[in-house]
Tab-separated table of C-alpha atoms in Angstrom:
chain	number	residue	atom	x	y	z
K	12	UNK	CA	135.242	41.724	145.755
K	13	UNK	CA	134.435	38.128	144.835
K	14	UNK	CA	136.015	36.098	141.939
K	15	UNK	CA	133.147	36.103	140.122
K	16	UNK	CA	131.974	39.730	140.103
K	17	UNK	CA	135.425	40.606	139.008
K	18	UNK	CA	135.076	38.383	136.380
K	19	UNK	CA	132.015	40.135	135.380
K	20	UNK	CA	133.098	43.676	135.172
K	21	UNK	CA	136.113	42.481	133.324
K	22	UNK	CA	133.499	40.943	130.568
K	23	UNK	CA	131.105	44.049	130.947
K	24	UNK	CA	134.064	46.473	130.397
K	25	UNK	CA	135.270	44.228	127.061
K	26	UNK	CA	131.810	44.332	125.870
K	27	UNK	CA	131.428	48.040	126.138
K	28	UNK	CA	134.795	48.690	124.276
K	29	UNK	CA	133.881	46.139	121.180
K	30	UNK	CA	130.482	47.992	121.056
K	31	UNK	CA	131.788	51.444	120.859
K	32	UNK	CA	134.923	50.344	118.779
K	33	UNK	CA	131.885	49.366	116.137
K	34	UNK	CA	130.337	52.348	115.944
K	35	UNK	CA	133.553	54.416	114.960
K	36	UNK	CA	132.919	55.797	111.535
K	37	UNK	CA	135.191	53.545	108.903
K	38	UNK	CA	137.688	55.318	106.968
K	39	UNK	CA	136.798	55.298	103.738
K	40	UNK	CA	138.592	52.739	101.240
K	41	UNK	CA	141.051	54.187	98.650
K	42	UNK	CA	141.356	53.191	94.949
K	43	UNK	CA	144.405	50.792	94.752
K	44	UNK	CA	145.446	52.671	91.666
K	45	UNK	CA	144.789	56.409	93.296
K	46	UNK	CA	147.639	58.627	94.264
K	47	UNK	CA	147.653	62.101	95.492
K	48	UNK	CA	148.995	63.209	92.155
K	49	UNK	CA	146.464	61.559	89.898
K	50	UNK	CA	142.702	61.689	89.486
K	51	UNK	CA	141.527	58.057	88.516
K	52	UNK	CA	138.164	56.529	87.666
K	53	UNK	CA	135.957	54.071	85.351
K	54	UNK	CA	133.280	54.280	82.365
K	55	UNK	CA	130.386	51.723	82.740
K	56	UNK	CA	127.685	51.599	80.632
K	57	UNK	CA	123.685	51.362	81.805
K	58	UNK	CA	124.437	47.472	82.970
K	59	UNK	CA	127.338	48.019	84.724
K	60	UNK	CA	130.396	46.675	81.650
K	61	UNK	CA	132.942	48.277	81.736
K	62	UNK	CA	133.737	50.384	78.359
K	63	UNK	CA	137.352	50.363	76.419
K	64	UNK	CA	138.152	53.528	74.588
K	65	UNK	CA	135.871	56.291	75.871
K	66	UNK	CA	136.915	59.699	75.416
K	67	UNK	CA	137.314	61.272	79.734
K	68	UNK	CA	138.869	65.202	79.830
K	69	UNK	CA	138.527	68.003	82.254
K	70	UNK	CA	136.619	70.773	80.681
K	71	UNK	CA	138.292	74.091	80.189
K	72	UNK	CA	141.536	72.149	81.727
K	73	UNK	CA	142.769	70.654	78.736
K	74	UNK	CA	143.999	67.760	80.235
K	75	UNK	CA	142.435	64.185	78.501
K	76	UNK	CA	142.471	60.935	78.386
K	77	UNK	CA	141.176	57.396	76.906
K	78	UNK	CA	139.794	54.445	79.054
K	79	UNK	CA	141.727	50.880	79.033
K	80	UNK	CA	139.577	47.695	78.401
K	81	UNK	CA	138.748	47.449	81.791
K	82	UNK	CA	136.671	51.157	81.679
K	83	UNK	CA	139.750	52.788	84.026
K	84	UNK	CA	141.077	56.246	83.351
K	85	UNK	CA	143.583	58.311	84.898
K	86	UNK	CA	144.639	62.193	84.600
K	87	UNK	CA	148.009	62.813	85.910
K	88	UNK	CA	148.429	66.263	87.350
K	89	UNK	CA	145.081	67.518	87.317
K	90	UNK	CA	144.309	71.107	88.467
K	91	UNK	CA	143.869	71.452	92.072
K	92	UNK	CA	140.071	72.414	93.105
K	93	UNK	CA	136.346	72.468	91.931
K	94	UNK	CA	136.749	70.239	87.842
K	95	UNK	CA	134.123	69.300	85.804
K	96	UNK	CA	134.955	65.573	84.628
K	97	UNK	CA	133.332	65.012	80.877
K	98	UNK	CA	133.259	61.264	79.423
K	99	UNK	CA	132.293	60.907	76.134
K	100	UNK	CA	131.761	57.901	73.126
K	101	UNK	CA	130.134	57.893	69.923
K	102	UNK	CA	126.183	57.059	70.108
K	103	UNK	CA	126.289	57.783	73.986
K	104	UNK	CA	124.785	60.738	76.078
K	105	UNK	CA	127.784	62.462	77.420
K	106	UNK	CA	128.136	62.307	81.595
K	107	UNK	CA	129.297	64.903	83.510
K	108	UNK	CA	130.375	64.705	86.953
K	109	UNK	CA	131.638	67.917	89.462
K	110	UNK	CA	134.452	67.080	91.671
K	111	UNK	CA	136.683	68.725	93.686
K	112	UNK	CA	140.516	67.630	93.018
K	113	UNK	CA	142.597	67.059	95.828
K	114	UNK	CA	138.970	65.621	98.058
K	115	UNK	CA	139.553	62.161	100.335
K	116	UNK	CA	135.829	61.924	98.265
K	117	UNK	CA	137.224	61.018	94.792
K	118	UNK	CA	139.630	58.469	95.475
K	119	UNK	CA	137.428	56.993	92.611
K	120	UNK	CA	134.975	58.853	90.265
K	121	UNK	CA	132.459	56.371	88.802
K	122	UNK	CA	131.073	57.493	85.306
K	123	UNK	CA	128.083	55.583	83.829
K	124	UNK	CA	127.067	56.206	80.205
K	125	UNK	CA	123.847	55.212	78.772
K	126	UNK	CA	122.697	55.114	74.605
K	127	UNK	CA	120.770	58.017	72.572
K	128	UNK	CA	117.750	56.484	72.017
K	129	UNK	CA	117.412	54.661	68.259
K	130	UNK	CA	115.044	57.628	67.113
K	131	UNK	CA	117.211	60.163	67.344
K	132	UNK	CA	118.889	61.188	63.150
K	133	UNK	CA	122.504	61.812	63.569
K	134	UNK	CA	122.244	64.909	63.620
K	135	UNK	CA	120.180	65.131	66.415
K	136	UNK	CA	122.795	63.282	68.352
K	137	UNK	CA	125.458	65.203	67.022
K	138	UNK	CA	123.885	68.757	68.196
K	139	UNK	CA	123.031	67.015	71.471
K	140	UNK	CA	126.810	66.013	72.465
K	141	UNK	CA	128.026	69.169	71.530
K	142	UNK	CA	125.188	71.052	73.486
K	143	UNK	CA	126.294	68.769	76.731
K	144	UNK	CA	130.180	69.782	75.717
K	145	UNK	CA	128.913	73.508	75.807
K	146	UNK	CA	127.318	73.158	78.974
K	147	UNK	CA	130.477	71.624	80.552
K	148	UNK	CA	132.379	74.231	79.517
K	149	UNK	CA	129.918	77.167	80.494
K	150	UNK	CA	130.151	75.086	84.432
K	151	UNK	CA	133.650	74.630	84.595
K	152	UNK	CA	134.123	78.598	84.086
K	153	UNK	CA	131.296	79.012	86.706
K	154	UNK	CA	133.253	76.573	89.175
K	155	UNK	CA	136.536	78.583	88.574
K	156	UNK	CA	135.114	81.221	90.852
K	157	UNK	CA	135.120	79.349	93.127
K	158	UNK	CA	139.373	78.846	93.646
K	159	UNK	CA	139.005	82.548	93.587
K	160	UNK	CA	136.192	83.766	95.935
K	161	UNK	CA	134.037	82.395	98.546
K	162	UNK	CA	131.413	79.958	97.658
K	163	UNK	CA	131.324	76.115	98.112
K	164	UNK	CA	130.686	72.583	95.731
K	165	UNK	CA	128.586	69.855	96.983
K	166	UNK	CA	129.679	67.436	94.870
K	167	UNK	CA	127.475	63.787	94.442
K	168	UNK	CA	129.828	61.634	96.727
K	169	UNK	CA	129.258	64.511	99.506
K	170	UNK	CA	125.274	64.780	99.202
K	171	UNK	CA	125.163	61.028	99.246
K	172	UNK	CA	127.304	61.126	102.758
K	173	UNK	CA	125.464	63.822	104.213
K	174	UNK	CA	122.085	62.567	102.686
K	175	UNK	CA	120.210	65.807	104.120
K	176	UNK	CA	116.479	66.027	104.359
K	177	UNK	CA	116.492	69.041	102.733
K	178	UNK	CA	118.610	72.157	100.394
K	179	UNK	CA	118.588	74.013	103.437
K	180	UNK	CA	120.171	71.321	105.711
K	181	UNK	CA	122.783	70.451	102.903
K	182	UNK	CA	124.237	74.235	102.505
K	183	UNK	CA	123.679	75.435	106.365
K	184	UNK	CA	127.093	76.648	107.172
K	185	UNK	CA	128.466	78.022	103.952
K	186	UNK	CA	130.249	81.197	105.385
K	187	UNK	CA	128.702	84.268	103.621
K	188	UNK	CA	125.183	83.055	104.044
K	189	UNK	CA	122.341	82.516	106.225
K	190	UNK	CA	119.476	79.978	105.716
K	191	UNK	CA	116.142	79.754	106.969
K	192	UNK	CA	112.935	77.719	106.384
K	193	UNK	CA	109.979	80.450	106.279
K	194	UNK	CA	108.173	81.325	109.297
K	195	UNK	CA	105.212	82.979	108.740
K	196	UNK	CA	101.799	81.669	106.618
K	197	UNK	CA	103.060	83.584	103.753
K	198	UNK	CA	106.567	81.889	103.939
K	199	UNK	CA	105.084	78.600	104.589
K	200	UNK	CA	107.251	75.682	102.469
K	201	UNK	CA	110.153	78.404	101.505
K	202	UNK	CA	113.726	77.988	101.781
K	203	UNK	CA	115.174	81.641	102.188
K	204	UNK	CA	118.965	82.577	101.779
K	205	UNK	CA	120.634	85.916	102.050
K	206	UNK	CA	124.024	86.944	101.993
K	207	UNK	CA	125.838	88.468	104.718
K	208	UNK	CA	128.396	89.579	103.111
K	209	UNK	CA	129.628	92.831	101.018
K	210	UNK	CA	131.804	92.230	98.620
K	211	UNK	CA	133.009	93.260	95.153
K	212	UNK	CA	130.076	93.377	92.938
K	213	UNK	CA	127.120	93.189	95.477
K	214	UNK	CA	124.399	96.328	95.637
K	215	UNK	CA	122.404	95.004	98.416
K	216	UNK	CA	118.791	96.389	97.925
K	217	UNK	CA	117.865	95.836	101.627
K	218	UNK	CA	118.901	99.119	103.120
K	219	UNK	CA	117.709	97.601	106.960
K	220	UNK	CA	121.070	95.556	106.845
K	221	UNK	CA	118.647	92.228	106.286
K	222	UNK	CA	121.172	91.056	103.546
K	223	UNK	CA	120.286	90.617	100.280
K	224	UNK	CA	118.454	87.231	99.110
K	225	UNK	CA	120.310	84.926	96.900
K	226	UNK	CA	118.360	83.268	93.727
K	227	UNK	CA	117.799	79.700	92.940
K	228	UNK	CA	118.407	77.986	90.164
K	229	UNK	CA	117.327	74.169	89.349
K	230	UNK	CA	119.030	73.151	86.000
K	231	UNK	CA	120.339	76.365	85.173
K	232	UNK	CA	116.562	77.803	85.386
K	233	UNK	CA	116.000	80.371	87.930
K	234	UNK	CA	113.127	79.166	90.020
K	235	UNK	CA	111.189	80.736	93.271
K	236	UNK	CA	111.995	80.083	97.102
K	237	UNK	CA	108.203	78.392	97.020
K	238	UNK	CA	109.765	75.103	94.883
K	239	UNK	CA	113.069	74.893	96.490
K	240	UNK	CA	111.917	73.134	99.878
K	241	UNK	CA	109.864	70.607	97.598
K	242	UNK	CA	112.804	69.305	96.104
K	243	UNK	CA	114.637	66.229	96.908
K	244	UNK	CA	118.527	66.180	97.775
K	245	UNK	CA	119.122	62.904	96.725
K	246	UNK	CA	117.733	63.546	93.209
K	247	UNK	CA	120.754	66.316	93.536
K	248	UNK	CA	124.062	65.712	90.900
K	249	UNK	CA	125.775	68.932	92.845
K	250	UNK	CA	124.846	72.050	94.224
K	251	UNK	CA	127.229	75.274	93.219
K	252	UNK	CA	127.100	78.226	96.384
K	253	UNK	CA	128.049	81.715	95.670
K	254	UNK	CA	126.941	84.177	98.639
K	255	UNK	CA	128.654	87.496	97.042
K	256	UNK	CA	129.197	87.110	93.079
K	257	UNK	CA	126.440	88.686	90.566
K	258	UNK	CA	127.665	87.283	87.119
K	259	UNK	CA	127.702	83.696	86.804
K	260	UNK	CA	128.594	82.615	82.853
K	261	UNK	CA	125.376	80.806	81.225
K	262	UNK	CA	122.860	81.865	84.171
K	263	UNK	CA	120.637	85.118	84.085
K	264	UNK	CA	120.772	87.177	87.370
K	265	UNK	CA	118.379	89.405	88.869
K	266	UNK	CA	119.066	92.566	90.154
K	267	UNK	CA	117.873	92.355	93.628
K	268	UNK	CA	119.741	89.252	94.017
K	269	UNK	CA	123.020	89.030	95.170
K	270	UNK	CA	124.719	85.458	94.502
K	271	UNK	CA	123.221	82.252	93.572
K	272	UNK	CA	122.445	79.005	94.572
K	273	UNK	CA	122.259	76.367	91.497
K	274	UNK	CA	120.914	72.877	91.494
K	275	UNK	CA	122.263	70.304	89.273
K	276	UNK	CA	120.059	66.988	88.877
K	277	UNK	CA	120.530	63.785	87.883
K	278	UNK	CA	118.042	64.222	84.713
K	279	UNK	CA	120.969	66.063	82.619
């Protein structure tokens, strides 16, 4: 072979390797104040400042702490598992944020806080913080279930990774469950999930061995399979899965359903 096809190939074959070496997937970039042992984060408000002093606990975990004057926080120790991350300051809406403790995902959590608006009495901000307080608490129960059973968190950080098209391509693959778009004219636009599963607490009303559907709920509301395909993932703040549990605290269950599938947005 000739000097100058070697000398081609040689270039070809570097060429090839840069290319592919590109389109590795990064790792993703740790917090230089993260540590296995610690969950650490900031408090920004609507413009991006950073904000000193703002009250950052894990609901139902006990564990708190206060922001520095750059907005960082840090919880040493912090329960292992699905947490519900609450930060809080006087004349701000409370933020909540679902994350799973011991994730690669929350090297960092990122909370933003924004004002009440000025029209709002005191009291009307004061029953709305502890309302959002309530609610935390209520979800971190919920998410306890989930150290203890099957089920699975999507937290924010993962929806925004997977960005999926749709509800259905986000949770395929939960083990417990199967999901389907609908089929037939009368199914047309549905998102349909069953459990496969028996477990403690589950009367399956499908005698056939079809499994038993799972309901939907969008904010804590129960809505039907028609809506759910409709909706769009990246408006998503987390999505809870529970293929075989009835009872969820704070969430109204049907009988014929058998496990739940709840939507949190952004709105709240």
């Amino acid at each position: 072979m000739s000097r100058p096809m070697i000398l081609l190939r040689a270039s070809l074959c570097l060429l090839v390797g840069a290319t592919l070496a590109e389109a590795q997937p990064r790792p993703r970039t740790a917090s230089p104040d993260a540590r296995p042992d610690m969950l650490v984060g900031t408090v920004v408000d609507a413009i991006g400042r950073p904000m000193a002093d703002v009250d950052v606990y894990l609901a139902r975990a006990g564990q708190r702490t206060r922001t520095d004057a750059r907005g960082v926080w840090r919880i040493v120790d912090p329960p292992a598992g699905p947490q519900v991350v609450v930060a809080r300051s006087i004349g701000y809406v409370p933020f909540l944020r679902e994350v799973v403790v011991g994730s690669a995902a929350n090297d960092s959590v990122h909370l933003l806080l924004r004002r009440y608006p000025r029209t709002l009495s005191a009291v009307e901000i004061t029953a709305r913080t502890n309302a959002a307080a309530a609610s935390a608490e209520v979800l971190a129960e919920r998410l306890m279930q989930l150290k203890v059973g099957a089920g699975r968190l999507y937290t924010r950080d993962q929806i925004l990774d997977q960005r999926p098209y749709s509800i259905a391509e986000l949770i395929q693959g939960v083990p417990g469950i199967m999901v389907r778009r609908g089929r037939s004219d009368e199914e047309r636009g549905q998102v349909i999930a069953t459990s496969l599963r028996a477990g403690t607490g589950i009367m399956n009303p499908n005698a056939d061995g079809s499994g038993c559907p799972l309901q939907f709920y969008l904010d804590n509301t129960p809505i039907d399979n028609e809506g759910v395909g409709q909706l769009d993932p990246m408006t998503f703040r987390s999505v809870e899965v529970y293929p075989n549990t009835v009872l969820l605290p704070g969430l109204p269950m049907r009988p014929d359903r058998c496990g739940a599938i709840i939507i949190n947005t952004m709105r709240r």
